Short mmCIF file of C-alpha atoms and ligand atoms in Angstrom, two decimals:
data_model
loop_
_atom_site.label_atom_id
_atom_site.label_comp_id
_atom_site.label_asym_id
_atom_site.label_seq_id
_atom_site.Cartn_x
_atom_site.Cartn_y
_atom_site.Cartn_z
CA MET A 1 -18.44 -14.34 5.11
CA PRO A 2 -21.68 -15.41 6.89
CA ARG A 3 -24.20 -13.09 8.37
CA ASP A 4 -23.19 -13.92 12.61
CA VAL A 5 -19.64 -12.98 12.15
CA ARG A 6 -20.73 -9.75 9.58
CA ARG A 7 -19.82 -6.46 11.74
CA LEU A 8 -23.53 -4.91 12.02
CA ASP A 9 -23.70 -1.39 10.51
CA GLU A 10 -26.08 1.13 9.63
CA ASP A 11 -26.80 -0.71 6.11
CA ASP A 12 -28.06 -4.18 7.75
CA VAL A 13 -29.76 -1.90 10.51
CA ARG A 14 -31.81 -0.34 7.91
CA VAL A 15 -33.01 -3.26 5.58
CA ARG A 16 -33.63 -5.68 8.17
CA PRO A 17 -37.25 -6.61 8.77
CA GLY A 18 -39.82 -6.94 11.62
CA ARG A 19 -38.35 -5.24 14.05
CA GLY A 20 -39.75 -2.18 15.68
CA SER A 21 -37.66 -0.26 18.05
CA ARG A 22 -33.95 0.54 16.35
CA PRO A 23 -32.01 -2.29 16.65
CA ARG A 24 -28.33 -1.49 18.45
CA SER A 25 -25.26 -3.79 18.16
CA LYS A 26 -22.96 -4.33 20.78
CA GLN A 27 -19.73 -3.14 19.15
CA ARG A 28 -21.15 0.26 17.75
CA PRO A 29 -21.96 2.64 19.96
CA GLY A 30 -25.41 4.70 19.08
CA HIS A 31 -24.44 8.04 18.36
CA ASP A 32 -28.42 8.90 18.16
CA ASP A 33 -27.28 12.97 19.18
CA ALA A 34 -24.87 12.15 16.02
CA ALA A 35 -25.49 15.21 14.00
CA ASP A 36 -25.69 15.64 9.64
CA GLY A 37 -23.04 17.54 7.96
CA MET A 38 -21.63 17.19 4.43
CA VAL A 39 -17.96 17.03 4.08
CA ILE A 40 -16.42 20.49 2.38
CA THR A 41 -12.62 19.41 2.28
CA VAL A 42 -10.27 16.58 2.97
CA ASP A 43 -7.03 17.87 4.24
CA ARG A 44 -4.53 14.75 6.12
CA GLY A 45 -7.22 13.01 8.00
CA ARG A 46 -8.51 16.44 9.19
CA TYR A 47 -12.50 16.81 7.80
CA THR A 48 -14.22 20.29 7.52
CA VAL A 49 -17.59 19.19 7.75
CA LEU A 50 -20.52 21.28 7.18
CA VAL A 51 -22.96 21.81 10.24
CA ASP A 52 -25.98 23.82 10.78
CA ASP A 53 -23.85 26.01 8.66
CA VAL A 54 -21.24 26.03 10.66
CA LEU A 55 -17.63 24.44 9.50
CA VAL A 56 -16.80 22.10 11.56
CA THR A 57 -12.87 20.05 11.70
CA ALA A 58 -13.37 16.55 12.38
CA MET A 59 -11.60 13.10 12.29
CA ARG A 60 -12.65 9.91 11.79
CA ALA A 61 -13.86 7.78 14.66
CA ARG A 62 -12.16 4.99 15.36
CA GLU A 63 -15.34 2.50 14.48
CA LEU A 64 -15.75 3.77 11.25
CA GLY A 65 -12.49 1.25 10.04
CA ARG A 66 -11.11 1.56 6.58
CA LYS A 67 -14.28 3.01 5.55
CA GLY A 68 -13.44 5.96 3.28
CA ILE A 69 -14.69 9.42 3.41
CA ALA A 70 -14.61 11.88 0.53
CA VAL A 71 -15.63 15.56 -0.11
CA GLY A 72 -19.50 15.38 -0.75
CA ASP A 73 -19.96 12.95 1.43
CA ARG A 74 -23.10 13.21 3.75
CA VAL A 75 -21.85 12.26 7.84
CA GLY A 76 -22.77 12.16 11.05
CA VAL A 77 -20.59 13.98 13.77
CA VAL A 78 -20.56 14.47 17.29
CA GLY A 79 -18.41 16.33 20.02
CA ASP A 80 -17.86 19.83 19.70
CA LEU A 81 -19.59 21.14 17.05
CA SER A 82 -19.05 25.03 17.43
CA GLY A 83 -16.40 25.43 14.79
CA ARG A 84 -13.95 27.42 17.20
CA PRO A 85 -10.16 26.93 16.67
CA ASP A 86 -8.58 23.78 18.07
CA THR A 87 -11.91 21.61 18.40
CA LEU A 88 -12.17 18.54 16.69
CA ALA A 89 -15.53 16.72 16.19
CA ARG A 90 -15.78 12.66 15.73
CA VAL A 91 -16.91 11.73 11.91
CA VAL A 92 -18.90 8.66 13.87
CA ARG A 93 -21.21 7.75 10.19
CA VAL A 94 -20.89 7.38 6.83
CA GLN A 95 -23.74 7.73 4.53
CA GLU A 96 -25.01 5.12 2.09
CA ARG A 97 -23.54 7.32 -1.05
CA ASP A 98 -25.52 8.26 -4.36
CA THR A 99 -22.61 8.06 -6.79
CA VAL A 100 -18.99 7.93 -6.85
CA LEU A 101 -16.52 9.84 -8.69
CA ARG A 102 -13.58 7.20 -8.54
CA ARG A 103 -10.01 7.25 -10.21
CA THR A 104 -7.56 5.00 -10.59
CA ALA A 105 -3.90 6.25 -10.32
CA ASP A 106 -2.76 4.77 -13.96
CA ASP A 107 -3.99 1.99 -15.71
CA THR A 108 -1.28 -0.01 -14.26
CA ASP A 109 -1.97 0.76 -10.88
CA PRO A 110 -5.85 -0.63 -10.15
CA LEU A 111 -5.46 1.14 -7.16
CA GLU A 112 -8.52 3.35 -6.85
CA ARG A 113 -9.03 6.47 -5.14
CA VAL A 114 -12.59 7.98 -4.63
CA ILE A 115 -12.27 11.66 -5.68
CA VAL A 116 -15.55 13.09 -5.04
CA ALA A 117 -19.48 11.19 -3.36
CA ASN A 118 -22.64 12.11 -4.48
CA ALA A 119 -21.76 14.64 -7.18
CA ASP A 120 -25.04 14.62 -9.88
CA GLN A 121 -22.88 16.36 -12.61
CA MET A 122 -19.04 16.53 -13.89
CA ALA A 123 -18.45 19.63 -15.25
CA ILE A 124 -15.24 18.54 -17.71
CA VAL A 125 -13.17 21.51 -18.11
CA ALA A 126 -10.87 22.24 -21.22
CA SER A 127 -9.36 25.17 -22.59
CA LEU A 128 -10.12 25.80 -26.24
CA ALA A 129 -5.52 27.05 -25.65
CA GLU A 130 -3.73 27.64 -23.49
CA PRO A 131 -3.55 24.69 -22.90
CA PRO A 132 -5.65 23.69 -26.41
CA PRO A 133 -8.13 20.85 -25.50
CA SER A 134 -6.85 16.94 -24.91
CA TYR A 135 -9.17 14.95 -26.35
CA GLY A 136 -8.53 11.75 -24.70
CA LEU A 137 -8.74 13.08 -21.15
CA ILE A 138 -12.38 14.46 -21.98
CA ASP A 139 -13.27 11.47 -23.33
CA ARG A 140 -11.66 9.61 -20.36
CA SER A 141 -13.67 12.00 -18.22
CA LEU A 142 -16.76 11.05 -19.97
CA VAL A 143 -16.42 7.48 -19.72
CA ALA A 144 -15.89 8.14 -15.56
CA SER A 145 -19.02 10.21 -15.47
CA LEU A 146 -20.80 7.65 -17.36
CA THR A 147 -19.69 4.79 -15.78
CA ALA A 148 -20.11 6.35 -12.47
CA GLY A 149 -24.32 7.93 -13.25
CA ILE A 150 -23.06 11.16 -13.51
CA GLU A 151 -23.91 13.37 -15.73
CA PRO A 152 -21.44 15.09 -17.96
CA LEU A 153 -21.45 18.67 -19.27
CA LEU A 154 -18.81 20.40 -21.80
CA CYS A 155 -17.27 23.49 -20.27
CA LEU A 156 -15.28 25.08 -22.51
CA THR A 157 -12.88 27.70 -21.10
CA LYS A 158 -10.55 30.51 -22.70
CA SER A 159 -12.97 31.69 -25.82
CA ASP A 160 -11.30 34.58 -26.32
CA LEU A 161 -8.17 32.57 -27.27
CA ALA A 162 -9.68 29.95 -30.00
CA PRO A 163 -13.11 29.21 -31.48
CA PRO A 164 -15.01 26.32 -30.24
CA ASP A 165 -16.34 25.08 -33.26
CA ASP A 166 -14.30 21.65 -33.24
CA ALA A 167 -14.88 20.78 -29.89
CA LEU A 168 -18.68 20.85 -30.10
CA VAL A 169 -18.68 18.88 -33.55
CA ARG A 170 -16.73 16.01 -31.91
CA TYR A 171 -18.58 16.08 -28.81
CA GLU A 172 -22.48 16.68 -30.48
CA GLN A 173 -23.06 13.06 -31.65
CA LEU A 174 -22.94 12.29 -27.76
CA ASP A 175 -25.66 14.21 -26.78
CA VAL A 176 -23.30 16.00 -24.34
CA PRO A 177 -24.13 19.91 -22.85
CA ALA A 178 -21.79 22.14 -23.72
CA VAL A 179 -21.34 25.51 -22.75
CA VAL A 180 -18.07 28.22 -23.56
CA THR A 181 -17.08 30.40 -21.65
CA HIS A 182 -14.10 32.88 -21.23
CA ARG A 183 -12.91 34.87 -18.40
CA GLY A 184 -15.20 37.80 -17.63
CA GLY A 185 -18.07 36.54 -19.49
CA ASP A 186 -21.68 36.26 -19.18
CA LEU A 187 -22.12 32.49 -16.46
CA GLY A 188 -25.76 32.45 -17.53
CA GLU A 189 -25.99 29.69 -19.06
CA LEU A 190 -23.45 27.65 -17.03
CA ARG A 191 -25.27 28.92 -14.01
CA GLU A 192 -28.57 27.80 -15.16
CA ARG A 193 -26.82 24.45 -15.72
CA LEU A 194 -25.67 24.25 -12.45
CA HIS A 195 -28.50 25.47 -10.80
CA ASP A 196 -29.61 22.74 -7.97
CA GLN A 197 -26.67 20.34 -9.07
CA ILE A 198 -23.70 19.03 -6.99
CA SER A 199 -21.21 19.12 -9.35
CA VAL A 200 -17.59 18.44 -9.59
CA PHE A 201 -15.43 20.28 -11.87
CA VAL A 202 -12.57 18.45 -13.37
CA GLY A 203 -9.92 18.95 -16.11
CA HIS A 204 -5.83 20.00 -16.62
CA SER A 205 -4.27 22.00 -14.06
CA GLY A 206 -4.80 25.76 -15.76
CA VAL A 207 -7.57 25.26 -18.76
CA GLY A 208 -9.35 27.91 -15.64
CA LYS A 209 -11.46 25.99 -13.09
CA SER A 210 -10.74 27.74 -10.46
CA THR A 211 -11.61 30.97 -12.29
CA LEU A 212 -14.90 29.93 -13.40
CA ILE A 213 -15.11 29.06 -9.52
CA ASN A 214 -14.65 32.28 -8.31
CA ALA A 215 -16.76 33.70 -10.84
CA LEU A 216 -19.97 31.39 -9.53
CA VAL A 217 -19.03 31.84 -6.05
CA PRO A 218 -18.22 35.38 -5.13
CA ASP A 219 -16.13 34.69 -1.72
CA ALA A 220 -13.99 31.73 -2.51
CA GLN A 221 -11.27 33.18 -3.49
CA ARG A 222 -9.75 29.91 -4.78
CA ALA A 223 -5.88 30.76 -6.39
CA VAL A 224 -5.83 30.79 -9.41
CA GLY A 225 -2.46 29.87 -11.27
CA ALA A 226 -0.46 32.11 -12.73
CA VAL A 227 -0.11 31.66 -16.95
CA SER A 228 4.06 31.24 -17.07
CA ALA A 229 3.45 27.89 -15.21
CA VAL A 230 0.31 26.83 -17.22
CA GLY A 231 1.20 23.21 -19.52
CA LYS A 232 3.89 23.13 -17.10
CA GLY A 233 2.46 19.91 -14.70
CA THR A 234 2.32 22.81 -11.71
CA HIS A 235 -1.21 22.41 -9.55
CA THR A 236 -2.41 25.73 -8.46
CA SER A 237 -5.16 23.90 -6.72
CA SER A 238 -3.92 21.45 -3.99
CA SER A 239 -7.04 19.61 -2.98
CA ALA A 240 -10.98 19.08 -2.98
CA ILE A 241 -13.13 21.73 -2.13
CA ALA A 242 -16.88 21.84 -1.97
CA LEU A 243 -19.05 25.33 -1.94
CA ARG A 244 -22.15 26.52 -2.28
CA LEU A 245 -23.34 28.75 -4.89
CA PRO A 246 -25.18 31.79 -3.87
CA GLY A 247 -28.62 31.24 -2.75
CA GLY A 248 -28.58 28.14 -1.35
CA ASP A 249 -28.49 27.42 -5.50
CA GLY A 250 -26.69 23.74 -5.65
CA TRP A 251 -23.06 23.29 -5.13
CA VAL A 252 -19.45 23.12 -6.94
CA ILE A 253 -16.47 21.50 -6.27
CA ASP A 254 -13.57 22.43 -7.64
CA THR A 255 -10.11 19.74 -8.15
CA PRO A 256 -6.71 19.72 -8.61
CA GLY A 257 -5.89 19.26 -12.02
CA VAL A 258 -5.61 16.23 -13.42
CA ARG A 259 -2.44 14.85 -15.74
CA SER A 260 -4.98 11.36 -16.15
CA PHE A 261 -8.38 9.51 -15.25
CA GLY A 262 -6.97 5.64 -15.02
CA LEU A 263 -10.03 3.74 -15.66
CA ALA A 264 -8.64 0.83 -14.73
CA HIS A 265 -12.02 -0.14 -13.07
CA VAL A 266 -14.68 0.52 -16.05
CA SER A 267 -15.15 -2.15 -18.08
CA ALA A 268 -16.67 -2.57 -21.98
CA ASP A 269 -20.49 -3.72 -19.84
CA ASP A 270 -19.88 -0.68 -17.61
CA LEU A 271 -20.04 1.97 -20.37
CA LEU A 272 -22.51 -0.13 -22.57
CA TRP A 273 -25.27 0.80 -19.47
CA ALA A 274 -24.94 4.74 -20.64
CA PHE A 275 -25.71 3.76 -24.24
CA PRO A 276 -29.04 2.24 -23.67
CA ASP A 277 -30.05 2.76 -27.10
CA LEU A 278 -26.79 0.17 -27.66
CA GLU A 279 -27.40 -1.59 -25.00
CA ASP A 280 -30.30 -3.86 -25.75
CA GLY A 281 -28.62 -4.95 -28.73
CA ALA A 282 -25.34 -6.69 -26.60
CA VAL A 283 -27.51 -8.99 -26.00
CA GLN A 284 -26.65 -11.15 -29.14
CA CYS A 285 -23.10 -10.86 -28.48
CA PRO A 286 -20.36 -13.69 -27.57
CA PRO A 287 -19.97 -13.36 -23.32
CA GLY A 288 -16.91 -10.95 -22.71
CA CYS A 289 -17.50 -9.55 -25.85
CA GLU A 290 -15.22 -6.45 -25.82
CA HIS A 291 -17.77 -4.45 -28.44
CA GLN A 292 -14.79 -3.40 -30.96
CA SER A 293 -15.59 -4.90 -33.88
CA ALA A 294 -18.39 -7.16 -35.62
CA ALA A 295 -14.57 -8.70 -36.86
CA ALA A 296 -14.39 -9.61 -33.35
CA GLY A 297 -18.05 -11.11 -32.88
CA CYS A 298 -19.68 -8.27 -31.49
CA MET A 299 -23.63 -7.79 -32.66
CA LEU A 300 -23.55 -3.82 -32.25
CA ASP A 301 -23.13 -3.36 -36.24
CA ALA A 302 -26.20 -5.55 -36.85
CA TRP A 303 -28.02 -3.89 -34.22
CA VAL A 304 -27.15 -0.63 -35.48
CA ALA A 305 -27.92 -1.86 -38.87
CA ALA A 306 -31.24 -3.01 -37.94
CA GLY A 307 -32.10 0.72 -37.54
CA HIS A 308 -32.09 0.88 -33.51
CA SER A 309 -29.61 3.13 -33.21
CA THR A 310 -26.85 4.97 -35.69
CA PRO A 311 -23.49 4.29 -36.87
CA ASP A 312 -22.47 7.65 -35.51
CA ARG A 313 -23.68 6.77 -31.94
CA LEU A 314 -21.98 3.26 -32.05
CA ALA A 315 -18.91 5.19 -33.76
CA ALA A 316 -18.67 7.60 -30.71
CA PHE A 317 -19.36 4.64 -28.08
CA ARG A 318 -16.62 2.98 -29.54
CA ARG A 319 -13.65 5.57 -29.27
CA LEU A 320 -14.93 5.82 -25.88
CA LEU A 321 -14.19 2.42 -25.00
CA GLY A 322 -10.62 2.90 -27.07
CA SER A 323 -10.12 5.62 -24.79
CA ARG A 324 -9.63 3.34 -22.07
CA SER A 325 -6.82 2.18 -23.03
CA VAL A 326 -4.45 5.31 -24.42
CA SER A 327 -2.96 6.72 -21.84
CA VAL A 328 -3.34 10.75 -22.32
CA GLU A 329 -0.74 13.83 -20.76
N1 LIG B 1 -7.13 34.23 -21.88
C1 LIG B 1 -7.96 33.08 -20.72
N2 LIG B 1 -7.21 32.98 -19.74
C2 LIG B 1 -7.81 31.99 -18.60
C3 LIG B 1 -9.52 32.12 -18.74
N3 LIG B 1 -9.67 31.68 -17.86
C4 LIG B 1 -8.44 31.40 -16.72
N4 LIG B 1 -7.11 31.30 -17.83
C5 LIG B 1 -6.16 31.79 -16.82
O1 LIG B 1 -5.20 30.13 -17.11
C6 LIG B 1 -5.14 30.09 -15.92
C7 LIG B 1 -5.00 28.79 -15.32
O2 LIG B 1 -6.84 28.97 -14.25
P1 LIG B 1 -7.18 28.31 -13.10
O3 LIG B 1 -7.93 28.89 -12.78
O4 LIG B 1 -5.78 28.51 -12.19
O5 LIG B 1 -6.89 26.80 -13.66
P2 LIG B 1 -7.51 25.56 -12.42
O6 LIG B 1 -8.15 24.66 -13.97
O7 LIG B 1 -7.74 25.80 -11.65
O8 LIG B 1 -5.74 24.70 -12.48
P3 LIG B 1 -5.32 24.39 -11.05
O9 LIG B 1 -5.89 24.14 -10.45
O10 LIG B 1 -3.90 23.98 -10.96
O11 LIG B 1 -6.20 22.77 -12.15
C8 LIG B 1 -4.88 31.40 -15.35
O12 LIG B 1 -3.87 32.72 -15.33
C9 LIG B 1 -6.09 32.12 -15.51
O13 LIG B 1 -6.45 33.71 -15.24
C10 LIG B 1 -10.39 32.95 -19.56
O14 LIG B 1 -10.93 32.84 -19.68
N5 LIG B 1 -9.22 33.25 -20.90
MG1 LIG B 2 -7.50 24.84 -9.55
ZN1 LIG B 3 -20.46 -6.82 -28.54
#
């Protein structure tokens, strides 16, 4: 699109050099008076935005066009910011995002959905039993977080029902930190990991995400599913919500259980980017290399043989790579 017909937006204004006062576009009202807030939850086109400790209900302003708004987005809002019932403010701006966690509905339907914006960390929650851990889903969640630049944290719940050893061994070479929890147990280590971070909790339905969030945020009052419903595909939590940790110590975002984690938008090289010890080795690979095997021309085995990384790391990378094409239940 030629530059002159492109709609001016906030980003264009910021990068354009050599102008003194703030330039204005005719198409877009200024909204200098917009207050900054964070989107806490989204429900049928209504956004709950936290503005100066007040929860404000807002709708999107027309001028935003098709720009998406997700939980975690930092936005500008105008209008009635009192937070009183039956008031409706307007979101007029969405700030540039630090990170975007997306999932594709499934691998054959490449429609991307933004789950949350601006998360620093992804707590990949898996229960050790009831339901047993789905390594396929954990692997795919890892791929999603690593390629989005979001730090993964493995959170193994229900250790009162089964030991964590197998799961811990599986993720050792990936250098993914792990915490083991059980209901009513000590959450000190988890709290430390969550300190000052925006952490999104993801995992199958029934693994105990909301149970954890309720323990971490005493007034969260997230509904928790009945044991009888575990594994039956009934989702107790129906939408994502951001909650502040006590003492302003960061944010946790509870999300509804996922069945799978579509990764149609992730390429082999996207994932390689998360393996700095392997990345440079791919310079020698043939163009479009899928990095699956030396037999297919991949040079990563030679890179490892030369001592730049380890066979375990390469195997872990390839396992995650392979998880993209396996659909999980
Ligand atoms: N035995 C045991 N049960 C647990 C533990 N943590 C959670 N549960 C139970 O597991 C069930 C599901 O917990 P939830 O917290 O609702 O799970 P969720 O991940 O939020 O599920 P969705 O909202 O459907 O995605 C509930 O009956 C919890 O009481 C645990 O550490 N041990
Ligand atoms: Mg829940
Ligand atoms: Zn390769």
